Short mmCIF file of C-alpha atoms in Angstrom, two decimals:
data_model
loop_
_atom_site.label_atom_id
_atom_site.label_comp_id
_atom_site.label_asym_id
_atom_site.label_seq_id
_atom_site.Cartn_x
_atom_site.Cartn_y
_atom_site.Cartn_z
CA ASP K 1 -33.54 -20.99 22.44
CA ILE K 2 -35.24 -21.73 19.16
CA ILE K 3 -36.80 -18.26 18.66
CA ALA K 4 -33.46 -16.53 19.27
CA ALA K 5 -31.81 -18.90 16.76
CA ILE K 6 -34.47 -18.10 14.16
CA GLU K 7 -34.13 -14.38 14.80
CA ALA K 8 -30.34 -14.66 14.43
CA ALA K 9 -30.76 -16.58 11.17
CA LEU K 10 -33.16 -13.96 9.83
CA ALA K 11 -30.83 -11.12 10.86
CA GLN K 12 -28.00 -12.89 9.05
CA ASP K 13 -30.17 -13.26 5.96
CA MET K 14 -31.06 -9.54 6.09
CA PHE K 15 -27.37 -8.78 6.23
CA LEU K 16 -26.60 -10.91 3.22
CA ARG K 17 -29.50 -9.51 1.22
CA PRO K 18 -29.96 -5.78 1.80
CA PRO K 19 -33.44 -4.42 0.99
CA LEU K 20 -33.98 -3.46 -2.63
CA SER K 21 -33.99 0.18 -3.68
CA GLN K 22 -37.38 1.48 -4.58
CA GLY K 23 -38.20 0.47 -8.11
CA ALA K 24 -35.35 -2.01 -8.65
CA GLU K 25 -37.96 -4.72 -9.16
CA GLY K 26 -38.49 -3.09 -12.58
CA LEU K 27 -35.43 -5.12 -13.64
CA ALA K 28 -37.36 -8.38 -13.10
CA GLY K 29 -37.17 -10.59 -16.18
CA ARG K 30 -34.72 -8.27 -17.95
CA HIS K 31 -31.33 -9.46 -19.19
CA VAL K 32 -28.53 -7.48 -17.55
CA VAL K 33 -24.91 -7.99 -18.69
CA VAL K 34 -22.23 -6.72 -16.30
CA THR K 35 -18.45 -6.67 -16.73
CA SER K 36 -16.30 -6.59 -13.60
CA GLY K 37 -12.72 -6.79 -12.36
CA PRO K 38 -9.48 -6.04 -14.19
CA THR K 39 -8.12 -7.52 -17.39
CA HIS K 40 -4.65 -9.05 -17.52
CA GLU K 41 -2.66 -8.41 -20.71
CA PRO K 42 0.29 -10.80 -21.06
CA ILE K 43 3.77 -9.40 -21.74
CA ASP K 44 5.22 -12.91 -21.87
CA PRO K 45 4.27 -16.21 -20.15
CA VAL K 46 5.40 -14.80 -16.78
CA ARG K 47 4.58 -11.07 -16.81
CA PHE K 48 1.43 -9.09 -17.51
CA ILE K 49 -0.03 -5.59 -17.36
CA ALA K 50 -3.04 -5.22 -15.07
CA ASN K 51 -5.41 -2.60 -13.73
CA ARG K 52 -6.16 -2.07 -10.08
CA SER K 53 -9.67 -3.39 -9.65
CA SER K 54 -11.03 -5.70 -7.00
CA GLY K 55 -14.28 -6.30 -8.91
CA LYS K 56 -16.26 -5.48 -5.75
CA GLN K 57 -18.39 -2.75 -7.37
CA GLY K 58 -19.16 -4.74 -10.54
CA HIS K 59 -19.94 -7.93 -8.64
CA ALA K 60 -22.21 -5.98 -6.25
CA ILE K 61 -24.13 -4.56 -9.24
CA ALA K 62 -24.58 -8.05 -10.72
CA ALA K 63 -25.79 -9.33 -7.33
CA ALA K 64 -28.23 -6.40 -6.91
CA ALA K 65 -29.68 -6.92 -10.38
CA ALA K 66 -30.13 -10.64 -9.69
CA ARG K 67 -31.89 -9.88 -6.39
CA ALA K 68 -34.22 -7.58 -8.36
CA GLY K 69 -35.19 -10.56 -10.51
CA ALA K 70 -33.06 -9.84 -13.58
CA ARG K 71 -31.33 -12.58 -15.57
CA VAL K 72 -27.72 -11.54 -15.05
CA THR K 73 -24.61 -12.46 -17.04
CA LEU K 74 -21.42 -11.38 -15.26
CA ILE K 75 -18.24 -11.33 -17.36
CA SER K 76 -15.39 -11.15 -14.90
CA GLY K 77 -11.65 -10.66 -15.17
CA PRO K 78 -9.31 -12.29 -12.61
CA VAL K 79 -10.71 -11.50 -9.15
CA THR K 80 -10.68 -13.28 -5.80
CA LEU K 81 -14.41 -12.75 -5.14
CA GLU K 82 -17.04 -15.45 -4.82
CA ASP K 83 -19.52 -15.75 -7.69
CA PRO K 84 -22.69 -13.78 -6.75
CA PRO K 85 -25.65 -16.13 -6.18
CA GLY K 86 -28.05 -16.60 -9.08
CA VAL K 87 -25.70 -15.04 -11.62
CA ASP K 88 -24.25 -16.66 -14.76
CA VAL K 89 -20.52 -15.93 -14.37
CA ARG K 90 -18.08 -16.15 -17.29
CA ARG K 91 -14.41 -15.72 -16.47
CA ILE K 92 -11.96 -14.18 -18.92
CA GLU K 93 -8.43 -12.76 -18.70
CA THR K 94 -7.78 -10.26 -21.51
CA ALA K 95 -9.74 -7.34 -23.00
CA GLN K 96 -10.13 -9.22 -26.28
CA GLU K 97 -11.59 -12.22 -24.43
CA MET K 98 -13.92 -9.87 -22.52
CA LEU K 99 -15.23 -8.29 -25.73
CA ALA K 100 -15.87 -11.73 -27.26
CA ALA K 101 -17.72 -12.85 -24.09
CA VAL K 102 -19.83 -9.66 -24.06
CA LYS K 103 -20.76 -10.07 -27.73
CA SER K 104 -21.81 -13.67 -27.16
CA ALA K 105 -23.90 -12.59 -24.11
CA LEU K 106 -25.91 -10.00 -26.10
CA PRO K 107 -28.72 -9.14 -26.70
CA ALA K 108 -29.41 -7.51 -23.32
CA ASP K 109 -31.72 -4.86 -21.92
CA VAL K 110 -28.97 -3.30 -19.82
CA PHE K 111 -25.18 -3.40 -20.19
CA VAL K 112 -23.03 -2.23 -17.28
CA ALA K 113 -19.32 -1.85 -18.09
CA ALA K 114 -17.87 -1.85 -14.57
CA ALA K 115 -14.65 -3.70 -15.48
CA ALA K 116 -11.33 -1.85 -15.51
CA VAL K 117 -10.32 -2.92 -19.01
CA ALA K 118 -6.68 -2.41 -19.97
CA ASP K 119 -6.52 0.24 -22.69
CA TRP K 120 -3.44 -1.37 -24.23
CA ARG K 121 -1.95 -4.76 -24.71
CA VAL K 122 1.53 -5.98 -25.60
CA GLU K 123 2.37 -8.22 -28.50
CA ALA K 124 3.10 -11.23 -26.28
CA ALA K 125 6.40 -13.07 -26.51
CA ALA K 126 6.07 -16.85 -26.70
CA GLN K 127 9.04 -17.33 -24.35
CA LYS K 128 9.95 -15.53 -21.17
CA ILE K 129 11.89 -12.32 -21.96
CA LYS K 130 15.39 -12.75 -20.56
CA LYS K 131 16.83 -10.15 -18.25
CA SER K 132 20.01 -9.49 -20.22
CA GLY K 133 21.40 -6.20 -21.45
CA ALA K 134 19.11 -3.19 -21.67
CA PRO K 135 15.50 -3.40 -20.48
CA PRO K 136 13.12 -4.16 -23.35
CA SER K 137 10.92 -1.41 -24.72
CA LEU K 138 7.31 -2.54 -24.63
CA THR K 139 5.37 -1.65 -27.75
CA LEU K 140 1.74 -1.28 -26.79
CA VAL K 141 -1.21 -1.60 -29.12
CA GLU K 142 -4.70 -0.33 -28.41
CA ASN K 143 -7.27 -2.76 -27.03
CA PRO K 144 -10.85 -2.84 -28.32
CA ASP K 145 -13.08 -0.24 -26.61
CA ILE K 146 -15.77 -2.53 -25.19
CA LEU K 147 -18.01 0.27 -23.87
CA ALA K 148 -17.95 2.26 -27.13
CA THR K 149 -18.44 -0.93 -29.17
CA VAL K 150 -21.55 -1.96 -27.22
CA ALA K 151 -22.88 1.63 -27.06
CA ALA K 152 -22.60 2.14 -30.83
CA PRO K 153 -25.97 2.29 -32.63
CA GLY K 154 -27.04 -1.04 -34.03
CA GLN K 155 -29.50 -3.89 -33.76
CA ASP K 156 -27.79 -5.45 -30.74
CA ARG K 157 -27.38 -2.21 -28.76
CA PRO K 158 -28.86 -2.71 -25.27
CA GLY K 159 -31.59 -0.24 -24.29
CA ILE K 160 -29.39 1.16 -21.53
CA VAL K 161 -25.59 1.24 -21.64
CA VAL K 162 -23.75 2.20 -18.45
CA GLY K 163 -20.08 3.20 -18.36
CA PHE K 164 -17.66 3.75 -15.50
CA ALA K 165 -14.92 6.36 -15.26
CA ALA K 166 -12.06 6.11 -12.78
CA GLU K 167 -10.38 9.49 -12.71
CA THR K 168 -7.58 11.10 -10.70
CA GLY K 169 -8.57 14.76 -10.43
CA ASP K 170 -11.08 16.95 -12.33
CA THR K 171 -13.37 13.91 -12.06
CA VAL K 172 -16.76 15.32 -13.06
CA ARG K 173 -15.58 17.31 -16.09
CA ARG K 174 -13.62 14.31 -17.41
CA ALA K 175 -16.57 12.02 -16.74
CA GLN K 176 -18.89 14.30 -18.72
CA GLU K 177 -16.45 14.23 -21.64
CA LYS K 178 -16.27 10.44 -21.44
CA PHE K 179 -20.08 10.23 -21.28
CA LEU K 180 -20.38 12.17 -24.55
CA ARG K 181 -17.47 10.40 -26.27
CA LYS K 182 -18.63 6.84 -25.50
CA GLY K 183 -22.28 7.25 -26.40
CA CYS K 184 -23.54 5.61 -23.21
CA ASP K 185 -26.77 6.46 -21.37
CA LEU K 186 -25.38 6.76 -17.86
CA LEU K 187 -21.86 7.06 -16.56
CA VAL K 188 -20.72 6.33 -13.02
CA ALA K 189 -17.65 8.42 -12.17
CA ASN K 190 -15.37 8.16 -9.19
CA ASP K 191 -12.14 9.74 -8.06
CA VAL K 192 -9.65 6.93 -7.50
CA SER K 193 -6.78 9.09 -6.26
CA SER K 194 -7.40 8.07 -2.65
CA GLY K 195 -8.06 4.53 -1.51
CA VAL K 196 -11.04 3.35 -3.57
CA PHE K 197 -9.35 0.27 -5.06
CA GLY K 198 -10.29 -2.77 -3.01
CA ALA K 199 -12.18 -0.63 -0.49
CA ASP K 200 -15.75 -1.34 0.56
CA GLU K 201 -16.99 2.22 0.03
CA ASN K 202 -17.25 4.47 -2.97
CA THR K 203 -18.14 8.12 -3.66
CA VAL K 204 -19.64 8.38 -7.14
CA HIS K 205 -21.14 10.94 -9.47
CA ILE K 206 -23.88 9.90 -11.90
CA VAL K 207 -23.67 11.55 -15.31
CA THR K 208 -26.68 11.37 -17.64
CA ALA K 209 -28.05 13.55 -20.45
CA SER K 210 -30.01 15.41 -17.72
CA GLY K 211 -26.92 16.41 -15.76
CA VAL K 212 -24.81 15.25 -12.83
CA GLU K 213 -25.96 13.74 -9.52
CA ASP K 214 -23.47 13.64 -6.64
CA TRP K 215 -24.14 10.59 -4.49
CA PRO K 216 -22.87 10.56 -0.90
CA ARG K 217 -20.11 8.20 0.23
CA LEU K 218 -21.81 4.79 0.30
CA GLY K 219 -20.95 1.14 0.65
CA LYS K 220 -20.36 -0.48 -2.75
CA GLU K 221 -23.43 -2.67 -2.06
CA GLU K 222 -25.52 0.49 -1.52
CA VAL K 223 -24.15 2.07 -4.71
CA ALA K 224 -25.19 -1.13 -6.50
CA GLU K 225 -28.69 -1.06 -4.99
CA ARG K 226 -29.24 2.59 -5.88
CA LEU K 227 -27.94 2.03 -9.38
CA ALA K 228 -30.27 -0.96 -9.88
CA GLY K 229 -33.22 1.26 -8.89
CA ARG K 230 -32.02 4.05 -11.18
CA LEU K 231 -31.67 1.66 -14.14
CA ALA K 232 -35.12 0.14 -13.56
CA ARG K 233 -36.66 3.65 -13.63
CA MET K 234 -34.71 4.53 -16.82
CA LEU K 235 -36.02 1.34 -18.47
CA ALA K 236 -39.59 2.20 -17.41
CA ASP K 237 -39.21 5.77 -18.77
CA ARG K 238 -37.87 4.45 -22.08
CA ASN K 239 -40.78 2.08 -22.42
CA SER K 240 -43.38 4.79 -21.72
CA GLU K 241 -41.62 7.08 -24.25
CA THR K 242 -41.67 4.32 -26.85
CA SER K 243 -45.33 3.54 -26.30
CA ALA K 244 -46.34 7.24 -26.13
CA ASP T 1 -18.76 -41.03 19.85
CA ILE T 2 -15.97 -39.26 21.67
CA ILE T 3 -13.12 -41.45 20.42
CA ALA T 4 -14.21 -41.06 16.80
CA ALA T 5 -14.41 -37.28 17.28
CA ILE T 6 -10.90 -37.19 18.72
CA GLU T 7 -9.61 -39.36 15.90
CA ALA T 8 -11.24 -37.06 13.35
CA ALA T 9 -9.71 -34.02 15.03
CA LEU T 10 -6.28 -35.63 15.03
CA ALA T 11 -6.63 -36.62 11.37
CA GLN T 12 -7.59 -33.02 10.56
CA ASP T 13 -4.56 -31.76 12.48
CA MET T 14 -2.32 -34.19 10.59
CA PHE T 15 -3.70 -32.80 7.37
CA LEU T 16 -3.02 -29.22 8.36
CA ARG T 17 0.46 -29.99 9.62
CA PRO T 18 2.20 -32.58 7.44
CA PRO T 19 4.99 -34.53 9.16
CA LEU T 20 8.38 -32.86 9.09
CA SER T 21 11.02 -34.08 6.70
CA GLN T 22 13.86 -35.89 8.33
CA GLY T 23 16.30 -33.33 9.69
CA ALA T 24 14.15 -30.21 9.27
CA GLU T 25 14.32 -29.75 13.04
CA GLY T 26 17.87 -28.57 12.41
CA LEU T 27 16.25 -25.22 11.53
CA ALA T 28 15.03 -24.82 15.13
CA GLY T 29 16.09 -21.45 16.54
CA ARG T 30 17.50 -20.28 13.20
CA HIS T 31 16.31 -17.08 11.51
CA VAL T 32 14.87 -17.83 8.07
CA VAL T 33 13.85 -14.97 5.76
CA VAL T 34 11.55 -15.91 2.86
CA THR T 35 10.22 -13.74 0.03
CA SER T 36 7.01 -14.82 -1.68
CA GLY T 37 4.41 -13.72 -4.22
CA PRO T 38 4.72 -11.27 -7.09
CA THR T 39 5.71 -7.63 -7.04
CA HIS T 40 3.50 -4.96 -8.58
CA GLU T 41 5.29 -2.15 -10.40
CA PRO T 42 3.01 0.86 -10.98
CA ILE T 43 2.70 2.33 -14.48
CA ASP T 44 0.37 5.07 -13.17
CA PRO T 45 -2.15 5.16 -10.28
CA VAL T 46 -4.42 2.73 -12.14
CA ARG T 47 -2.15 0.35 -14.03
CA PHE T 48 0.77 -1.85 -13.04
CA ILE T 49 3.08 -4.58 -14.33
CA ALA T 50 2.91 -7.85 -12.40
CA ASN T 51 4.31 -11.35 -12.43
CA ARG T 52 2.23 -14.48 -12.30
CA SER T 53 2.81 -15.85 -8.82
CA SER T 54 0.27 -17.10 -6.33
CA GLY T 55 2.81 -17.12 -3.49
CA LYS T 56 1.80 -20.71 -2.64
CA GLN T 57 5.34 -22.14 -2.85
CA GLY T 58 6.98 -19.31 -0.87
CA HIS T 59 4.29 -19.29 1.81
CA ALA T 60 4.54 -23.09 2.12
CA ILE T 61 8.31 -22.80 2.67
CA ALA T 62 7.80 -20.15 5.38
CA ALA T 63 5.19 -22.37 7.05
CA ALA T 64 7.46 -25.46 6.90
CA ALA T 65 10.42 -23.56 8.40
CA ALA T 66 8.17 -22.26 11.21
CA ARG T 67 6.93 -25.80 11.92
CA ALA T 68 10.58 -26.89 12.15
CA GLY T 69 11.07 -24.32 14.91
CA ALA T 70 12.75 -21.54 12.94
CA ARG T 71 12.05 -17.85 13.53
CA VAL T 72 10.60 -16.94 10.14
CA THR T 73 10.21 -13.53 8.49
CA LEU T 74 8.05 -13.71 5.36
CA ILE T 75 8.21 -10.72 3.02
CA SER T 76 5.22 -11.04 0.73
CA GLY T 77 4.02 -9.22 -2.36
CA PRO T 78 0.26 -8.91 -3.07
CA VAL T 79 -1.26 -12.39 -2.63
CA THR T 80 -4.64 -13.68 -1.54
CA LEU T 81 -3.22 -16.29 0.86
CA GLU T 82 -3.67 -16.37 4.61
CA ASP T 83 -0.61 -15.53 6.71
CA PRO T 84 1.10 -18.82 7.73
CA PRO T 85 0.79 -19.44 11.49
CA GLY T 86 3.74 -18.44 13.65
CA VAL T 87 5.38 -16.37 10.90
CA ASP T 88 6.23 -12.64 10.99
CA VAL T 89 4.66 -11.42 7.72
CA ARG T 90 5.62 -8.10 6.12
CA ARG T 91 3.60 -7.03 3.09
CA ILE T 92 5.13 -4.97 0.30
CA GLU T 93 4.13 -4.10 -3.26
CA THR T 94 7.18 -3.21 -5.37
CA ALA T 95 10.64 -4.74 -5.83
CA GLN T 96 12.26 -1.71 -4.21
CA GLU T 97 10.02 -2.10 -1.16
CA MET T 98 10.85 -5.83 -1.06
CA LEU T 99 14.61 -5.17 -1.07
CA ALA T 100 14.23 -2.61 1.74
CA ALA T 101 12.15 -5.08 3.80
CA VAL T 102 14.70 -7.88 3.21
CA LYS T 103 17.60 -5.65 4.26
CA SER T 104 15.80 -4.64 7.45
CA ALA T 105 15.03 -8.32 8.20
CA LEU T 106 18.70 -9.38 8.00
CA PRO T 107 20.83 -10.86 9.53
CA ALA T 108 19.48 -14.35 8.88
CA ASP T 109 20.83 -17.90 8.78
CA VAL T 110 18.88 -18.76 5.65
CA PHE T 111 17.43 -16.54 2.91
CA VAL T 112 14.93 -18.06 0.46
CA ALA T 113 14.08 -15.84 -2.53
CA ALA T 114 10.85 -17.49 -3.68
CA ALA T 115 9.14 -14.28 -4.81
CA ALA T 116 8.64 -13.57 -8.51
CA VAL T 117 10.23 -10.12 -8.46
CA ALA T 118 9.58 -7.90 -11.47
CA ASP T 119 12.86 -7.41 -13.34
CA TRP T 120 11.82 -3.95 -14.49
CA ARG T 121 9.79 -1.02 -13.29
CA VAL T 122 8.27 1.97 -15.06
CA GLU T 123 8.91 5.56 -14.13
CA ALA T 124 5.43 6.03 -12.65
CA ALA T 125 3.21 8.87 -13.84
CA ALA T 126 1.57 10.85 -11.02
CA GLN T 127 -1.70 11.06 -12.94
CA LYS T 128 -3.55 8.41 -14.90
CA ILE T 129 -2.21 8.20 -18.46
CA LYS T 130 -5.01 9.28 -20.77
CA LYS T 131 -6.02 7.08 -23.65
CA SER T 132 -5.65 9.64 -26.40
CA GLY T 133 -3.69 9.42 -29.64
CA ALA T 134 -1.01 6.77 -29.98
CA PRO T 135 -0.39 4.23 -27.18
CA PRO T 136 2.40 5.38 -24.87
CA SER T 137 5.78 3.70 -25.05
CA LEU T 138 6.76 2.43 -21.64
CA THR T 139 10.37 3.06 -20.74
CA LEU T 140 11.46 0.37 -18.33
CA VAL T 141 14.33 0.63 -15.87
CA GLU T 142 15.98 -2.30 -14.16
CA ASN T 143 14.86 -3.22 -10.66
CA PRO T 144 17.37 -4.10 -7.93
CA ASP T 145 18.40 -7.79 -8.07
CA ILE T 146 17.37 -8.89 -4.56
CA LEU T 147 18.84 -12.41 -4.81
CA ALA T 148 22.22 -11.24 -6.11
CA THR T 149 22.31 -8.41 -3.56
CA VAL T 150 21.72 -10.74 -0.61
CA ALA T 151 24.03 -13.44 -2.02
CA ALA T 152 26.95 -11.02 -2.48
CA PRO T 153 29.85 -11.59 -0.05
CA GLY T 154 29.62 -9.39 3.03
CA GLN T 155 29.07 -9.32 6.74
CA ASP T 156 25.28 -9.65 6.46
CA ARG T 157 25.32 -12.50 3.94
CA PRO T 158 23.13 -15.33 5.29
CA GLY T 159 24.88 -18.70 5.64
CA ILE T 160 22.61 -20.20 3.00
CA VAL T 161 21.04 -18.25 0.13
CA VAL T 162 18.37 -20.00 -1.96
CA GLY T 163 17.20 -18.74 -5.34
CA PHE T 164 14.32 -19.76 -7.57
CA ALA T 165 14.26 -19.93 -11.36
CA ALA T 166 11.04 -20.02 -13.36
CA GLU T 167 11.96 -21.03 -16.88
CA THR T 168 10.09 -21.82 -20.07
CA GLY T 169 12.18 -24.47 -21.80
CA ASP T 170 15.80 -25.61 -21.36
CA THR T 171 15.08 -25.36 -17.65
CA VAL T 172 18.04 -27.16 -16.06
CA ARG T 173 20.76 -25.56 -18.18
CA ARG T 174 19.34 -22.07 -17.60
CA ALA T 175 18.97 -22.78 -13.88
CA GLN T 176 22.64 -23.85 -13.67
CA GLU T 177 23.67 -20.60 -15.37
CA LYS T 178 21.50 -18.61 -12.95
CA PHE T 179 22.95 -20.54 -9.99
CA LEU T 180 26.48 -19.51 -11.00
CA ARG T 181 25.55 -15.93 -11.93
CA LYS T 182 23.68 -15.13 -8.71
CA GLY T 183 26.17 -16.58 -6.24
CA CYS T 184 23.53 -18.50 -4.30
CA ASP T 185 24.05 -21.84 -2.50
CA LEU T 186 21.01 -23.67 -3.81
CA LEU T 187 18.65 -22.93 -6.66
CA VAL T 188 15.15 -24.36 -7.09
CA ALA T 189 14.23 -24.51 -10.78
CA ASN T 190 10.91 -25.23 -12.38
CA ASP T 191 9.45 -25.19 -15.85
CA VAL T 192 6.51 -22.79 -15.82
CA SER T 193 5.44 -23.33 -19.42
CA SER T 194 2.53 -25.58 -18.36
CA GLY T 195 0.16 -24.75 -15.52
CA VAL T 196 2.40 -24.26 -12.47
CA PHE T 197 1.16 -20.75 -11.60
CA GLY T 198 -1.49 -20.98 -8.90
CA ALA T 199 -1.39 -24.80 -9.01
CA ASP T 200 -0.95 -26.93 -5.90
CA GLU T 201 1.82 -29.10 -7.36
CA ASN T 202 5.27 -28.42 -8.64
CA THR T 203 8.05 -30.35 -10.40
CA VAL T 204 11.40 -28.90 -9.39
CA HIS T 205 15.10 -29.44 -9.95
CA ILE T 206 17.56 -28.64 -7.16
CA VAL T 207 20.83 -27.10 -8.35
CA THR T 208 23.79 -26.95 -5.95
CA ALA T 209 27.57 -26.90 -6.35
CA SER T 210 27.39 -30.73 -6.20
CA GLY T 211 25.06 -31.04 -9.19
CA VAL T 212 21.39 -31.33 -10.04
CA GLU T 213 18.69 -33.33 -8.25
CA ASP T 214 15.42 -33.97 -10.09
CA TRP T 215 12.57 -34.16 -7.59
CA PRO T 216 9.34 -35.91 -8.58
CA ARG T 217 6.09 -33.99 -9.06
CA LEU T 218 5.04 -33.09 -5.52
CA GLY T 219 2.55 -30.93 -3.73
CA LYS T 220 3.96 -27.46 -3.00
CA GLU T 221 3.69 -28.31 0.72
CA GLU T 222 5.83 -31.40 0.15
CA VAL T 223 8.40 -29.43 -1.86
CA ALA T 224 8.53 -27.01 1.09
CA GLU T 225 9.01 -29.85 3.62
CA ARG T 226 11.76 -31.50 1.60
CA LEU T 227 13.49 -28.16 1.07
CA ALA T 228 13.35 -27.39 4.81
CA GLY T 229 15.06 -30.73 5.51
CA ARG T 230 17.65 -30.08 2.79
CA LEU T 231 18.44 -26.62 4.20
CA ALA T 232 18.76 -27.92 7.77
CA ARG T 233 21.29 -30.53 6.55
CA MET T 234 23.23 -27.88 4.60
CA LEU T 235 23.38 -25.71 7.73
CA ALA T 236 24.63 -28.69 9.79
CA ASP T 237 27.29 -29.50 7.14
CA ARG T 238 28.45 -25.85 7.10
CA ASN T 239 28.76 -25.84 10.87
CA SER T 240 30.77 -29.07 10.95
CA GLU T 241 33.05 -27.69 8.19
CA THR T 242 33.55 -24.46 10.15
CA SER T 243 34.37 -26.27 13.41
CA ALA T 244 36.60 -28.83 11.64
#
């Protein structure tokens, strides 16, 4: 009947849009820039170096921020995900393209670097490398550090800069080192040694200047919701500090 | 009305299942093994080397052979495509895993090596390589040559072995060299220097011992249909030669 159909439609809607974390509405009207997915660094026209990243966590964060009323720019590497609704999505392939897209998206109130950016790139050959004789030796050069670049002090630095750390072992200690080294305000760390890539769940640790929070194993959507609430509260705290 | 609905359903069905090329039914009851997609060669738990390949052409060939009545085993690298209906799909990640899966799928009447197999792999690090100091130099080692291995004379050699060549420039000459070097019976060559990867169309050249055929620009489904017909005729010719 009609009532059952309406109830089913509402239930479906609830499923698509989980309830907001307490306080996430503090992001309303703010500009949030999120990077997501891997970057692909060409070796030649046929081959490339990539990172394992489905983009699920970054896209979920962009979606959660948009649901909280933020203006969201999502800069995404090659992923097979749908664009989150209400989000301005810009697609790039390499780390250098991602940095240029981030710079052109600033200024922002919050920057979330969820992408798995390739640390190195190869000087790309114009033609396909032939398989003849000995295997080539790939000379790698360092890519720009997007997180450190955005987190560096300056006029365009967003109020809150969030980094991600994918570690295999000794996760929290390495995440704390990365937090200090990059100059970000919050770092989301996870241990990727067992089945996180492409999965729907994530176990993360939140590193801030106040210490480390261990979050339970959660769906990536729930991690995104919690993080949106956490960022809204950080923004509110910053504003009260500034006005105090 | 009902007739219009049936007509629409039939039209839809026609769209999903294009008509068979003349003679493709000669594949009925034959075992066809197809490789498709890229391989991913791990650098460490986070990074890997990949080839640009959507798997569209290989999957279309597997689907066309299945429609022609063949028993089809599709050995696929990481792709985002649906499994073709009526096809036994085995998913692998690396070139070494692909070779093992091909060997376990043999014997076959026809082998189609449509996958973009990585020529080299990296000795994988157990832990994530840290970004500290100078970029690492990646020492590459040669991967097994799946096409040449299957095409080599022997008891398990399929009656027809089909290779693919993705070239950037001087396509036909290089494809003829590859045809001779690999010992295959038919080689499908295309120029990948302009927008073939992930596209729905393909312009191919067919290299056999009799010479080169230039096919027009066709949808990848149509290339698959034509190739299925071509392979069925080759099988029929072989059989008449053998019984003559």
